[in-house]
PDB file of N, CA and C in Angstrom:
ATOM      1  N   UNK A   1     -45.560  32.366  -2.472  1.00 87.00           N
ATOM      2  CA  UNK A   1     -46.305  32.231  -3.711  1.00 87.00           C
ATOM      3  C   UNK A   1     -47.500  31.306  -3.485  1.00 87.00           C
ATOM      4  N   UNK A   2     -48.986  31.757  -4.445  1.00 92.00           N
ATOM      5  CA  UNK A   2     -49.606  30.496  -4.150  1.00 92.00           C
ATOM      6  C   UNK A   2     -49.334  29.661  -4.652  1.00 92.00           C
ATOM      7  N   UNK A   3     -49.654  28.092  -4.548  1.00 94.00           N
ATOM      8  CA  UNK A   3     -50.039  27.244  -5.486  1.00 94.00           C
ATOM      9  C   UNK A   3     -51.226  27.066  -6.422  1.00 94.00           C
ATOM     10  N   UNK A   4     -52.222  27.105  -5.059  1.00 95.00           N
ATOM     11  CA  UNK A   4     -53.999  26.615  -5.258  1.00 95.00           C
ATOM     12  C   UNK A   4     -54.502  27.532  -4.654  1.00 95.00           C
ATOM     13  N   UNK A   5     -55.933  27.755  -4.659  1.00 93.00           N
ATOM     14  CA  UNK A   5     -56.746  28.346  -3.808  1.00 93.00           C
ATOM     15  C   UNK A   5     -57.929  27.297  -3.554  1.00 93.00           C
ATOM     16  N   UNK A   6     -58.689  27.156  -2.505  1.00 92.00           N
ATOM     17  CA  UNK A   6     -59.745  26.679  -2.236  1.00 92.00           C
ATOM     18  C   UNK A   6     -61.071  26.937  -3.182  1.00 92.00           C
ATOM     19  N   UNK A   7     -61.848  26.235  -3.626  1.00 94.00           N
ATOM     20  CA  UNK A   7     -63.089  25.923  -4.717  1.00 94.00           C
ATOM     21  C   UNK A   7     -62.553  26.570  -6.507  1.00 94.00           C
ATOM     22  N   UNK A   8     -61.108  26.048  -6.220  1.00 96.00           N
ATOM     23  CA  UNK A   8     -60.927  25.591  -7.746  1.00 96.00           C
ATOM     24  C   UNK A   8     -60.708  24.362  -8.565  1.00 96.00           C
ATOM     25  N   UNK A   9     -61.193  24.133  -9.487  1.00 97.00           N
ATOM     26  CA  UNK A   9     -60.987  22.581 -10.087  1.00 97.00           C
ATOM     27  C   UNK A   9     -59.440  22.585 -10.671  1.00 97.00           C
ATOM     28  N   UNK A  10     -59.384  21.127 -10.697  1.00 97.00           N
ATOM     29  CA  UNK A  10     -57.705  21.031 -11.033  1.00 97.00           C
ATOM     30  C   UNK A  10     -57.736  20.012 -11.762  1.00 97.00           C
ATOM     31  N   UNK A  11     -56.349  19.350 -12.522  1.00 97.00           N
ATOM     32  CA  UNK A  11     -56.299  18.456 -13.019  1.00 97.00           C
ATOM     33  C   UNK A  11     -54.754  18.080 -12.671  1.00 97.00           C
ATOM     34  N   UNK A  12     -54.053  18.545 -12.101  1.00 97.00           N
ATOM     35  CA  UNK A  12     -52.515  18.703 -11.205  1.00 97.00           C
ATOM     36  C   UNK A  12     -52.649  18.362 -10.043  1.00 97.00           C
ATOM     37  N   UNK A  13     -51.736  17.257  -9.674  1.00 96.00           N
ATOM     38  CA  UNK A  13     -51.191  16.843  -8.667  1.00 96.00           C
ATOM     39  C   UNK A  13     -49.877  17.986  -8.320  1.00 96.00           C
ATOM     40  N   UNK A  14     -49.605  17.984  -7.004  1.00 96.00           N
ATOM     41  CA  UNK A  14     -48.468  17.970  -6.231  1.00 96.00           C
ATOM     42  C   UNK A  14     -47.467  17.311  -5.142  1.00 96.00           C
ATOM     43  N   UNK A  15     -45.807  17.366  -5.745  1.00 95.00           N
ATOM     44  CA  UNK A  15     -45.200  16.415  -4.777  1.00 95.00           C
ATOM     45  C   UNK A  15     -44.184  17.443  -4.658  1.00 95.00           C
ATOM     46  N   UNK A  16     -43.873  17.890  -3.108  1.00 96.00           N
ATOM     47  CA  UNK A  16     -43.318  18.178  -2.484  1.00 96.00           C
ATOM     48  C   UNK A  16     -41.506  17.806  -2.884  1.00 96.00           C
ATOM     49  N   UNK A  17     -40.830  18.210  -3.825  1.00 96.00           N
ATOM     50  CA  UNK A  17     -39.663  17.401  -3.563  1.00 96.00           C
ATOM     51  C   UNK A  17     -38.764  18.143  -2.257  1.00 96.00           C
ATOM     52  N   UNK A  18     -38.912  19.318  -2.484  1.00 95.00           N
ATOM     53  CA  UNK A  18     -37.187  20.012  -1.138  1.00 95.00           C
ATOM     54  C   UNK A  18     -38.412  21.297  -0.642  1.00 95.00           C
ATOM     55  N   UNK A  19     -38.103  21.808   0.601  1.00 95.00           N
ATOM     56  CA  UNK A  19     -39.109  22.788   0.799  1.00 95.00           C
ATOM     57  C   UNK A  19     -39.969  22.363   1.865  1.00 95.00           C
ATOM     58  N   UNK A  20     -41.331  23.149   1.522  1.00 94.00           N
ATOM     59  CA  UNK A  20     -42.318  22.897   2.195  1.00 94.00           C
ATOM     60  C   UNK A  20     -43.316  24.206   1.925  1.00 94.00           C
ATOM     61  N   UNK A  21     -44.706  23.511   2.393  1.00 95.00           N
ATOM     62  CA  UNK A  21     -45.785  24.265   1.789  1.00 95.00           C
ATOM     63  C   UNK A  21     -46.385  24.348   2.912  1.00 95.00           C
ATOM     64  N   UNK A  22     -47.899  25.413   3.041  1.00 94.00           N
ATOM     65  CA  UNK A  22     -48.083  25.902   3.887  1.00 94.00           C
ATOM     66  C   UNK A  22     -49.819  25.582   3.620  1.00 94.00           C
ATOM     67  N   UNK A  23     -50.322  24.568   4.167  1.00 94.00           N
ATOM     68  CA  UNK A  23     -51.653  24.592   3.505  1.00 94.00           C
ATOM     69  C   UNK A  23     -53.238  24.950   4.672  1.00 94.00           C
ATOM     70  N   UNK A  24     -53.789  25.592   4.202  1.00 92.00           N
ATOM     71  CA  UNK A  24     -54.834  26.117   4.973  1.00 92.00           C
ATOM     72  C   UNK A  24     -56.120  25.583   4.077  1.00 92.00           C
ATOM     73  N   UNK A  25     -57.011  25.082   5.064  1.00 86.00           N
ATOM     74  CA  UNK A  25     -57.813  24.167   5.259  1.00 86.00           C
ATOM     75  C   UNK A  25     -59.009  24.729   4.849  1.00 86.00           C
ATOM     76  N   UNK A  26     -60.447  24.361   4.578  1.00 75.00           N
ATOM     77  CA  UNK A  26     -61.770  25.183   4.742  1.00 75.00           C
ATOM     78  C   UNK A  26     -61.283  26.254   5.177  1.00 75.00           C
ATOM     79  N   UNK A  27     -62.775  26.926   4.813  1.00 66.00           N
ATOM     80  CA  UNK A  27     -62.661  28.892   5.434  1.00 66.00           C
ATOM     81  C   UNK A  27     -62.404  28.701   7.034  1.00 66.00           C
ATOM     82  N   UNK A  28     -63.409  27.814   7.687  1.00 62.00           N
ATOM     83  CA  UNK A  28     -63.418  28.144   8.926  1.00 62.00           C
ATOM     84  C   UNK A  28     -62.359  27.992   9.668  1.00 62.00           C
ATOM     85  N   UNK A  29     -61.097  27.141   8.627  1.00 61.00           N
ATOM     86  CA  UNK A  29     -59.848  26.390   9.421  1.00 61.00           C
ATOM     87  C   UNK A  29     -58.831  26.994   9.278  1.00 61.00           C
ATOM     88  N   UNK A  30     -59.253  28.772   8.364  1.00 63.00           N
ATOM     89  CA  UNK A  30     -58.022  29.331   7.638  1.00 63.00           C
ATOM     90  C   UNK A  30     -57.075  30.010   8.889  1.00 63.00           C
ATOM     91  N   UNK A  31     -57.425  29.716   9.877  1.00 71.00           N
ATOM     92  CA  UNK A  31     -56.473  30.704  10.815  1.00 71.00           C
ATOM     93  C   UNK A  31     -55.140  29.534  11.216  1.00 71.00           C
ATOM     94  N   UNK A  32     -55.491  28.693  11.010  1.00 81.00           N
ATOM     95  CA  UNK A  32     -54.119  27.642  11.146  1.00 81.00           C
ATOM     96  C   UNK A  32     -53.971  26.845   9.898  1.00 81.00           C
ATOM     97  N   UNK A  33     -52.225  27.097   9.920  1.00 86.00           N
ATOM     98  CA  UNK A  33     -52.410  26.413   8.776  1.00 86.00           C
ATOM     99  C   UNK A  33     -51.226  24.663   8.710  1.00 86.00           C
ATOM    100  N   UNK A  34     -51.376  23.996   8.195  1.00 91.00           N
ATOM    101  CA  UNK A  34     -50.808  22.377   7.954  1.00 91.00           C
ATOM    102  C   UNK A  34     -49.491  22.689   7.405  1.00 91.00           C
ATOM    103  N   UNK A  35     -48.367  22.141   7.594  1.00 93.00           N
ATOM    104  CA  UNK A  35     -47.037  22.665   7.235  1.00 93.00           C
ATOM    105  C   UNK A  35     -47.219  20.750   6.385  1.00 93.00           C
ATOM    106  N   UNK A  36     -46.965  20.832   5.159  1.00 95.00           N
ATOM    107  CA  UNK A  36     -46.446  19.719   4.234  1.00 95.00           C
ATOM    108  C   UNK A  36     -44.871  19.529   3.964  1.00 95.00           C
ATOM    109  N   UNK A  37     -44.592  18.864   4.092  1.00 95.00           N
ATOM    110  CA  UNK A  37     -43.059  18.584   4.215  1.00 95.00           C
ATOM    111  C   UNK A  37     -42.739  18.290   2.540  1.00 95.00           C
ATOM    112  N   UNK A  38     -41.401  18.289   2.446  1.00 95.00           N
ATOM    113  CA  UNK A  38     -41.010  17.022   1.713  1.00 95.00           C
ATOM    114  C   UNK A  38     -41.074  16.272   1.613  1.00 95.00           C
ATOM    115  N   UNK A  39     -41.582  15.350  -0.278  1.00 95.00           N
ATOM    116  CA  UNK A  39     -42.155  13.685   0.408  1.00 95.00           C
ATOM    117  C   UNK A  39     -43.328  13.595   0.564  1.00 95.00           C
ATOM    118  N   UNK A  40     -44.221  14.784   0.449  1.00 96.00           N
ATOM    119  CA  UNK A  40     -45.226  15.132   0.418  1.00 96.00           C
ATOM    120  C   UNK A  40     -46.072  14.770  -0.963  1.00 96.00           C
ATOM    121  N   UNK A  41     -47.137  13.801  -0.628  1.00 95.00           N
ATOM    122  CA  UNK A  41     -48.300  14.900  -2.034  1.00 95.00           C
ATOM    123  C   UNK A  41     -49.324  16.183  -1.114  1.00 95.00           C
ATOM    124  N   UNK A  42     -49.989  16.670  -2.412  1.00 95.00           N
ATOM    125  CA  UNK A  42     -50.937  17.127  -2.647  1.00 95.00           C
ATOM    126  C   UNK A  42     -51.979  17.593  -3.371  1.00 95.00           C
ATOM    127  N   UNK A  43     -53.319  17.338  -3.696  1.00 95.00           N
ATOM    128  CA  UNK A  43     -54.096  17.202  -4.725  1.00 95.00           C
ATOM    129  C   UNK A  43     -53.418  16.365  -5.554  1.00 95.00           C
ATOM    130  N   UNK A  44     -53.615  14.581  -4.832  1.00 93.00           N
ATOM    131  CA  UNK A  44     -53.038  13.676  -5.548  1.00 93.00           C
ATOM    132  C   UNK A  44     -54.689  12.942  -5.834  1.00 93.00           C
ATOM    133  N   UNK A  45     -55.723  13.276  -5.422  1.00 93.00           N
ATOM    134  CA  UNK A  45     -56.644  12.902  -5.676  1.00 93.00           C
ATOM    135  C   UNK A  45     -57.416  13.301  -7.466  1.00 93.00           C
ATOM    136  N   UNK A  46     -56.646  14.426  -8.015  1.00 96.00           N
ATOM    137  CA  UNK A  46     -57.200  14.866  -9.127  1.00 96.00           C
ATOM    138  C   UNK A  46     -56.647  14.130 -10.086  1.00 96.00           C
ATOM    139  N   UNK A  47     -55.821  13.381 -10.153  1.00 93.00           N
ATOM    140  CA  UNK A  47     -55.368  12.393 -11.065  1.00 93.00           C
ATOM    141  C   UNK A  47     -55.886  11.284 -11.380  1.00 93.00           C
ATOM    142  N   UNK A  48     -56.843  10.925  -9.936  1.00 90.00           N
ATOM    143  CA  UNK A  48     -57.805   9.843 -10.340  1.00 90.00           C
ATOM    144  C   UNK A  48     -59.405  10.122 -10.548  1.00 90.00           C
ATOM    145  N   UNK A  49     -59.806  11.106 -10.025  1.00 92.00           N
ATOM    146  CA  UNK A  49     -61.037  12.151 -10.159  1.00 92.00           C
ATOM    147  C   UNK A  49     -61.426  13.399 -10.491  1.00 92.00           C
ATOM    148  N   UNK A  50     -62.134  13.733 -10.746  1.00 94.00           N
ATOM    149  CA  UNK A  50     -62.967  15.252 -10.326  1.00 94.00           C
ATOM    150  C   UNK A  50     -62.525  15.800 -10.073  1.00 94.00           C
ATOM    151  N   UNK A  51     -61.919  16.905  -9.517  1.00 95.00           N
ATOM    152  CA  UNK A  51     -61.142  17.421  -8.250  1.00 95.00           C
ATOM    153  C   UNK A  51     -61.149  18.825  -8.301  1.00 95.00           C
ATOM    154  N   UNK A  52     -61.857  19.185  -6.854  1.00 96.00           N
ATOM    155  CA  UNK A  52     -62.046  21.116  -6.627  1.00 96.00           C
ATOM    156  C   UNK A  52     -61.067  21.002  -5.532  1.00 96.00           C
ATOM    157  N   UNK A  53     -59.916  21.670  -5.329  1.00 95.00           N
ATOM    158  CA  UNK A  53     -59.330  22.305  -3.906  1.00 95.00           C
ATOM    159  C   UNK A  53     -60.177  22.240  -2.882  1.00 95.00           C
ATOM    160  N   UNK A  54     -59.758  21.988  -1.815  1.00 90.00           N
ATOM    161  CA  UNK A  54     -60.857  21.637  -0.422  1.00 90.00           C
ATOM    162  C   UNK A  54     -60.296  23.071   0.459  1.00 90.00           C
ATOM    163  N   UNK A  55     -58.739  23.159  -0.283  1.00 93.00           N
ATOM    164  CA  UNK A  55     -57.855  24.487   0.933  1.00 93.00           C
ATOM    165  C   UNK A  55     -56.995  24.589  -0.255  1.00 93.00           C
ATOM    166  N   UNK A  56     -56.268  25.841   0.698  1.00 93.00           N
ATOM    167  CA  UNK A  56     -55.078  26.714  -0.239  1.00 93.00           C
ATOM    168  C   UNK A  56     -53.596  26.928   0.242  1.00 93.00           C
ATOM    169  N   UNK A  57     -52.696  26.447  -0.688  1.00 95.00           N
ATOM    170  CA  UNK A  57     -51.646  26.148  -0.674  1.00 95.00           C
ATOM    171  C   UNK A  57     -50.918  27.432  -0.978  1.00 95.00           C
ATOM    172  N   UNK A  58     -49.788  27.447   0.243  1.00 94.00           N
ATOM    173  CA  UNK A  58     -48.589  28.559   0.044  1.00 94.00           C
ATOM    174  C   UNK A  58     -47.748  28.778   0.189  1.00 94.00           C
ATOM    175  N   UNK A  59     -46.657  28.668  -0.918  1.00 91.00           N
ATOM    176  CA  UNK A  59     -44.823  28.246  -0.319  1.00 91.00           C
ATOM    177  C   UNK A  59     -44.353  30.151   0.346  1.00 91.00           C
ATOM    178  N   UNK A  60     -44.111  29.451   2.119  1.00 80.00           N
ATOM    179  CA  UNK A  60     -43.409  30.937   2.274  1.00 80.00           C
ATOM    180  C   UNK A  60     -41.811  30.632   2.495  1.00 80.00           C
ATOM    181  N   UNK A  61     -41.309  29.703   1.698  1.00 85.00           N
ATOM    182  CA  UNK A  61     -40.163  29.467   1.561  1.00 85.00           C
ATOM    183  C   UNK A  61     -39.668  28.921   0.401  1.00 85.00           C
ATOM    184  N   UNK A  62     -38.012  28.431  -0.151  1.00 91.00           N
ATOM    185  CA  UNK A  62     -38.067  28.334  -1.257  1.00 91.00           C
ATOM    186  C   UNK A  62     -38.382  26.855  -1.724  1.00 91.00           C
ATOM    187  N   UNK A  63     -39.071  26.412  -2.259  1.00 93.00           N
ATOM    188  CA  UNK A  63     -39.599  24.937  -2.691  1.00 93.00           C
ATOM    189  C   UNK A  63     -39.558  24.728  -4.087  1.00 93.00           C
ATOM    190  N   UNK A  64     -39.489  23.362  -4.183  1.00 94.00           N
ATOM    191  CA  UNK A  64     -39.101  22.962  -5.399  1.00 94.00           C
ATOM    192  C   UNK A  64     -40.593  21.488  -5.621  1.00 94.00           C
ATOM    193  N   UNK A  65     -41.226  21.811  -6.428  1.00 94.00           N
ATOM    194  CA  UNK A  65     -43.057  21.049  -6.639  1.00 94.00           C
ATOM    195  C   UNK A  65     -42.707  20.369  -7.481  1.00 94.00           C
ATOM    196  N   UNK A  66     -43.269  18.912  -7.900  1.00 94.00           N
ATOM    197  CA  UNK A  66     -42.671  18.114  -8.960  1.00 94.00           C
ATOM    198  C   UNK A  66     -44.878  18.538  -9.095  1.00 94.00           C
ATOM    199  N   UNK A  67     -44.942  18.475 -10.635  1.00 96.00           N
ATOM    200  CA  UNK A  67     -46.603  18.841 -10.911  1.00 96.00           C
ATOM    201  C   UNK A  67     -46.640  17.987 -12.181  1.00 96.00           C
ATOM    202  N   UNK A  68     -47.632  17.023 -11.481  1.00 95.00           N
ATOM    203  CA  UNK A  68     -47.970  15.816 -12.049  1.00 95.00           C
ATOM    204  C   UNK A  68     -49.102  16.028 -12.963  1.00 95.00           C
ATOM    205  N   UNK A  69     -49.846  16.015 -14.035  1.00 96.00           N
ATOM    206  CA  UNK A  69     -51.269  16.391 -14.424  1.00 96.00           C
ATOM    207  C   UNK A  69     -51.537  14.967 -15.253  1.00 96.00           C
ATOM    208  N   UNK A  70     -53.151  15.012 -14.988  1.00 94.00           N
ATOM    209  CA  UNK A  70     -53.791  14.027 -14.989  1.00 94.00           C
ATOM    210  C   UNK A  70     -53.472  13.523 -16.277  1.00 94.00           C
ATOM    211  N   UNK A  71     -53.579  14.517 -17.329  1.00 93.00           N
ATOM    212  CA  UNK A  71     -53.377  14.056 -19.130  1.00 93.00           C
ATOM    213  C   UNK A  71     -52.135  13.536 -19.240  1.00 93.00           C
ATOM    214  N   UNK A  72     -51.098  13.630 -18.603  1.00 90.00           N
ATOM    215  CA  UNK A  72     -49.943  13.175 -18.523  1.00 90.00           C
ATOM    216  C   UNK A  72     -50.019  11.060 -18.004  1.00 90.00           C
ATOM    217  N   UNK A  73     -50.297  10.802 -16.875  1.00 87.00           N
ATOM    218  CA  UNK A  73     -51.191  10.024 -16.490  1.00 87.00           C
ATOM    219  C   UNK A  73     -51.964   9.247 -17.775  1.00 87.00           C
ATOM    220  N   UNK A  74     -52.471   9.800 -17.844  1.00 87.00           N
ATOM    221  CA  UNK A  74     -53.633   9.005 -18.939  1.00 87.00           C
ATOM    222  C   UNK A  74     -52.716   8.715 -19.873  1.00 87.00           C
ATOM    223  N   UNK A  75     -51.725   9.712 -20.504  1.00 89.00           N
ATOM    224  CA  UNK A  75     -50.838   9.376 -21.657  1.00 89.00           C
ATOM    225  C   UNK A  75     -50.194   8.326 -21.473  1.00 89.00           C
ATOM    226  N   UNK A  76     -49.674   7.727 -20.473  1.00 85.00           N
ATOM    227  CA  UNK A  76     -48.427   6.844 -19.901  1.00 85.00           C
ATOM    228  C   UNK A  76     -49.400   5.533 -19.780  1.00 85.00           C
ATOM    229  N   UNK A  77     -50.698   5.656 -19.674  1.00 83.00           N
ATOM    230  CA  UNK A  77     -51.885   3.940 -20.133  1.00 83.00           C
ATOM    231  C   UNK A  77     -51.526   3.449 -21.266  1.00 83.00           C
ATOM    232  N   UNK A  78     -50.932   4.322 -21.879  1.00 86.00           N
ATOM    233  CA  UNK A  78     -50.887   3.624 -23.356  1.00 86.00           C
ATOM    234  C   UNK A  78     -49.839   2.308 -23.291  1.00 86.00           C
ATOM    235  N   UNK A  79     -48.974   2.227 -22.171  1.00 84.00           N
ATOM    236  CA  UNK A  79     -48.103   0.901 -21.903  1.00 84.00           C
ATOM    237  C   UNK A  79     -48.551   0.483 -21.205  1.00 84.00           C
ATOM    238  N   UNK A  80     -49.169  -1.012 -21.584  1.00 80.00           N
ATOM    239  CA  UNK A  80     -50.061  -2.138 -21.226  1.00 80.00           C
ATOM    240  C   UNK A  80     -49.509  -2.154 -19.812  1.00 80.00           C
ATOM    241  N   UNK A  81     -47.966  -2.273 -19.446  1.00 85.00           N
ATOM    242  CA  UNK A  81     -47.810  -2.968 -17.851  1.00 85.00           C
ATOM    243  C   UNK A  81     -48.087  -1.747 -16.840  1.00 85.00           C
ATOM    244  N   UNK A  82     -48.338  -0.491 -17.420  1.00 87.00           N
ATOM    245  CA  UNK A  82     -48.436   0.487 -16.867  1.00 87.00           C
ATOM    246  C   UNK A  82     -49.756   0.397 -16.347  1.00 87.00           C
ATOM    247  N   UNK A  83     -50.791   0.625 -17.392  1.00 85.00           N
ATOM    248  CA  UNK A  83     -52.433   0.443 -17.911  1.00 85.00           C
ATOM    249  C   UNK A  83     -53.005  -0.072 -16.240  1.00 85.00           C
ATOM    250  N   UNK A  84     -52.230  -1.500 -16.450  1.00 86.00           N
ATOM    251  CA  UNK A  84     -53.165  -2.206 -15.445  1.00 86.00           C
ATOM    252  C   UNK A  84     -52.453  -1.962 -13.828  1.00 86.00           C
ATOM    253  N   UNK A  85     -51.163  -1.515 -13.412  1.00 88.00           N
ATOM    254  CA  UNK A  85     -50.598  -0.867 -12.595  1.00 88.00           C
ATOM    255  C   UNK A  85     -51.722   0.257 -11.834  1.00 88.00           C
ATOM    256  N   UNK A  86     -51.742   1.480 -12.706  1.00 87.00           N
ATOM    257  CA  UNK A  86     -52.713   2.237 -12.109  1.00 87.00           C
ATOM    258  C   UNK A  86     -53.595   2.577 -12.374  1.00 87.00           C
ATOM    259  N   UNK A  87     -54.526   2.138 -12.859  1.00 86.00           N
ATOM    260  CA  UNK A  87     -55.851   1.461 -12.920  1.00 86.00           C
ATOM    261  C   UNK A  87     -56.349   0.594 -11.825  1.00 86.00           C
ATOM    262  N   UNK A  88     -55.716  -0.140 -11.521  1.00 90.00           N
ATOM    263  CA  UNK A  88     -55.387  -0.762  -9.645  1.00 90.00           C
ATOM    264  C   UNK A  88     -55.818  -0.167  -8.777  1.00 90.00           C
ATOM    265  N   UNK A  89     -54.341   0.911  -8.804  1.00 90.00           N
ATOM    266  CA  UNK A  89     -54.082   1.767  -8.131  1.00 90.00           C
ATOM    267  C   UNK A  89     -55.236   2.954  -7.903  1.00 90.00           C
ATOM    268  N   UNK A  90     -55.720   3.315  -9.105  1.00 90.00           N
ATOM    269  CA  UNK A  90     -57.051   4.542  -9.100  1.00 90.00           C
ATOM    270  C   UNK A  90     -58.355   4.170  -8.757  1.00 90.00           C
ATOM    271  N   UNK A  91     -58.477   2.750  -8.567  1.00 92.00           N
ATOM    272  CA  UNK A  91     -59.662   2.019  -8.022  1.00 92.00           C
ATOM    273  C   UNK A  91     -59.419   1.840  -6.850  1.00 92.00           C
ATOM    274  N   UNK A  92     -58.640   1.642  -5.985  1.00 93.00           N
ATOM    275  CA  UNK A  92     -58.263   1.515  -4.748  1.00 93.00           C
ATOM    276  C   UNK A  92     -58.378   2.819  -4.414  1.00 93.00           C
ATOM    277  N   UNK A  93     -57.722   4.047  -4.839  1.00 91.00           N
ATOM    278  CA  UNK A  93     -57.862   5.442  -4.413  1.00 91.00           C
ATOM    279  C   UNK A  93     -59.501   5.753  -4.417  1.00 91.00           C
ATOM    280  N   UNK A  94     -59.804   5.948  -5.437  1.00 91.00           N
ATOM    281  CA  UNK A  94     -61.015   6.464  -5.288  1.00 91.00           C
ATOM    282  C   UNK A  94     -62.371   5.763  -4.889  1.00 91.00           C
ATOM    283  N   UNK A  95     -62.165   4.266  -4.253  1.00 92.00           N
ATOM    284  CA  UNK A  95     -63.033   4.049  -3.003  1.00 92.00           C
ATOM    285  C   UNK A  95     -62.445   4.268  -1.799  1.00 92.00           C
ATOM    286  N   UNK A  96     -61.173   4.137  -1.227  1.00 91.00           N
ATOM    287  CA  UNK A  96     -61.121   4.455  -0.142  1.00 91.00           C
ATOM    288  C   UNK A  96     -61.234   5.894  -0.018  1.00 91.00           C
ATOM    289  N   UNK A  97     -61.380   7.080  -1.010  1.00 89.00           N
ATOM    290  CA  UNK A  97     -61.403   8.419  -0.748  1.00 89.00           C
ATOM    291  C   UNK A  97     -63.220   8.474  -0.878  1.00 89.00           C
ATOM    292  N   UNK A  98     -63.406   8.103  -1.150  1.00 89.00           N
ATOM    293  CA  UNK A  98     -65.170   8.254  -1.217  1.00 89.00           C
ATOM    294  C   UNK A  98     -65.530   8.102   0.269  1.00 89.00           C
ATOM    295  N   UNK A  99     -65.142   6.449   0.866  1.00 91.00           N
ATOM    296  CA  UNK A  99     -65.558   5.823   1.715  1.00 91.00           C
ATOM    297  C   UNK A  99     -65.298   6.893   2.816  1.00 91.00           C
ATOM    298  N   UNK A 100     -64.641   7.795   2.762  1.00 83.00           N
ATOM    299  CA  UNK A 100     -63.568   8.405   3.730  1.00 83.00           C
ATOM    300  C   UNK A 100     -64.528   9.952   3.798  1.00 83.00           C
ATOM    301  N   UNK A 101     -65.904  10.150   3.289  1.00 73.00           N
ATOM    302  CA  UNK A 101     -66.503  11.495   2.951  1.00 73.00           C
ATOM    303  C   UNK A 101     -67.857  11.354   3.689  1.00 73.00           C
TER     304      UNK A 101
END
């Protein structure tokens, strides 16, 4: 099944709970593809940003995805010890993912 495809926007995270996914990279990288384990994220970056698919995700086995979405996230700020937790946390992500481009 897919998950994602490459140059779509998202607002969903993925975590790997049992399974495994099959992810293929840019066009030019589609002939091999990244095996994600369990324990895994993926498109954990759209929870703190923007976020288009870079590659495309594909369970050829049976997996079980915990799917996190960003509005969900934002809902859970509303508890102050939370708020400033990841808010932290999403400032730290999204400079070291910038810095990293």
């Amino acid at each position: 099944d897919d998950m994602f495809h490459a140059g779509t926007e998202t607002t969903e995270a993925y975590y790997i709970v049992q399974g495994g996914v099959n992810y293929f990279g840019q066009p030019e990288q589609m002939a091999h593809s990244i095996d994600v384990d369990a324990g895994s994220w993926l498109s954990e970056a759209a929870l703190w940003m923007h976020w288009i698919h870079v590659g495309t995700a594909i369970t050829e086995t049976d997996s079980t995805c915990l799917v996190v979405d960003a509005d969900g996230v934002i809902a859970s700020l509303r508890h102050r010890g939370v708020k400033e937790v990841v808010a932290a946390y999403a400032k730290l992500f999204y400079k070291r993912t910038t810095q990293a481009v």
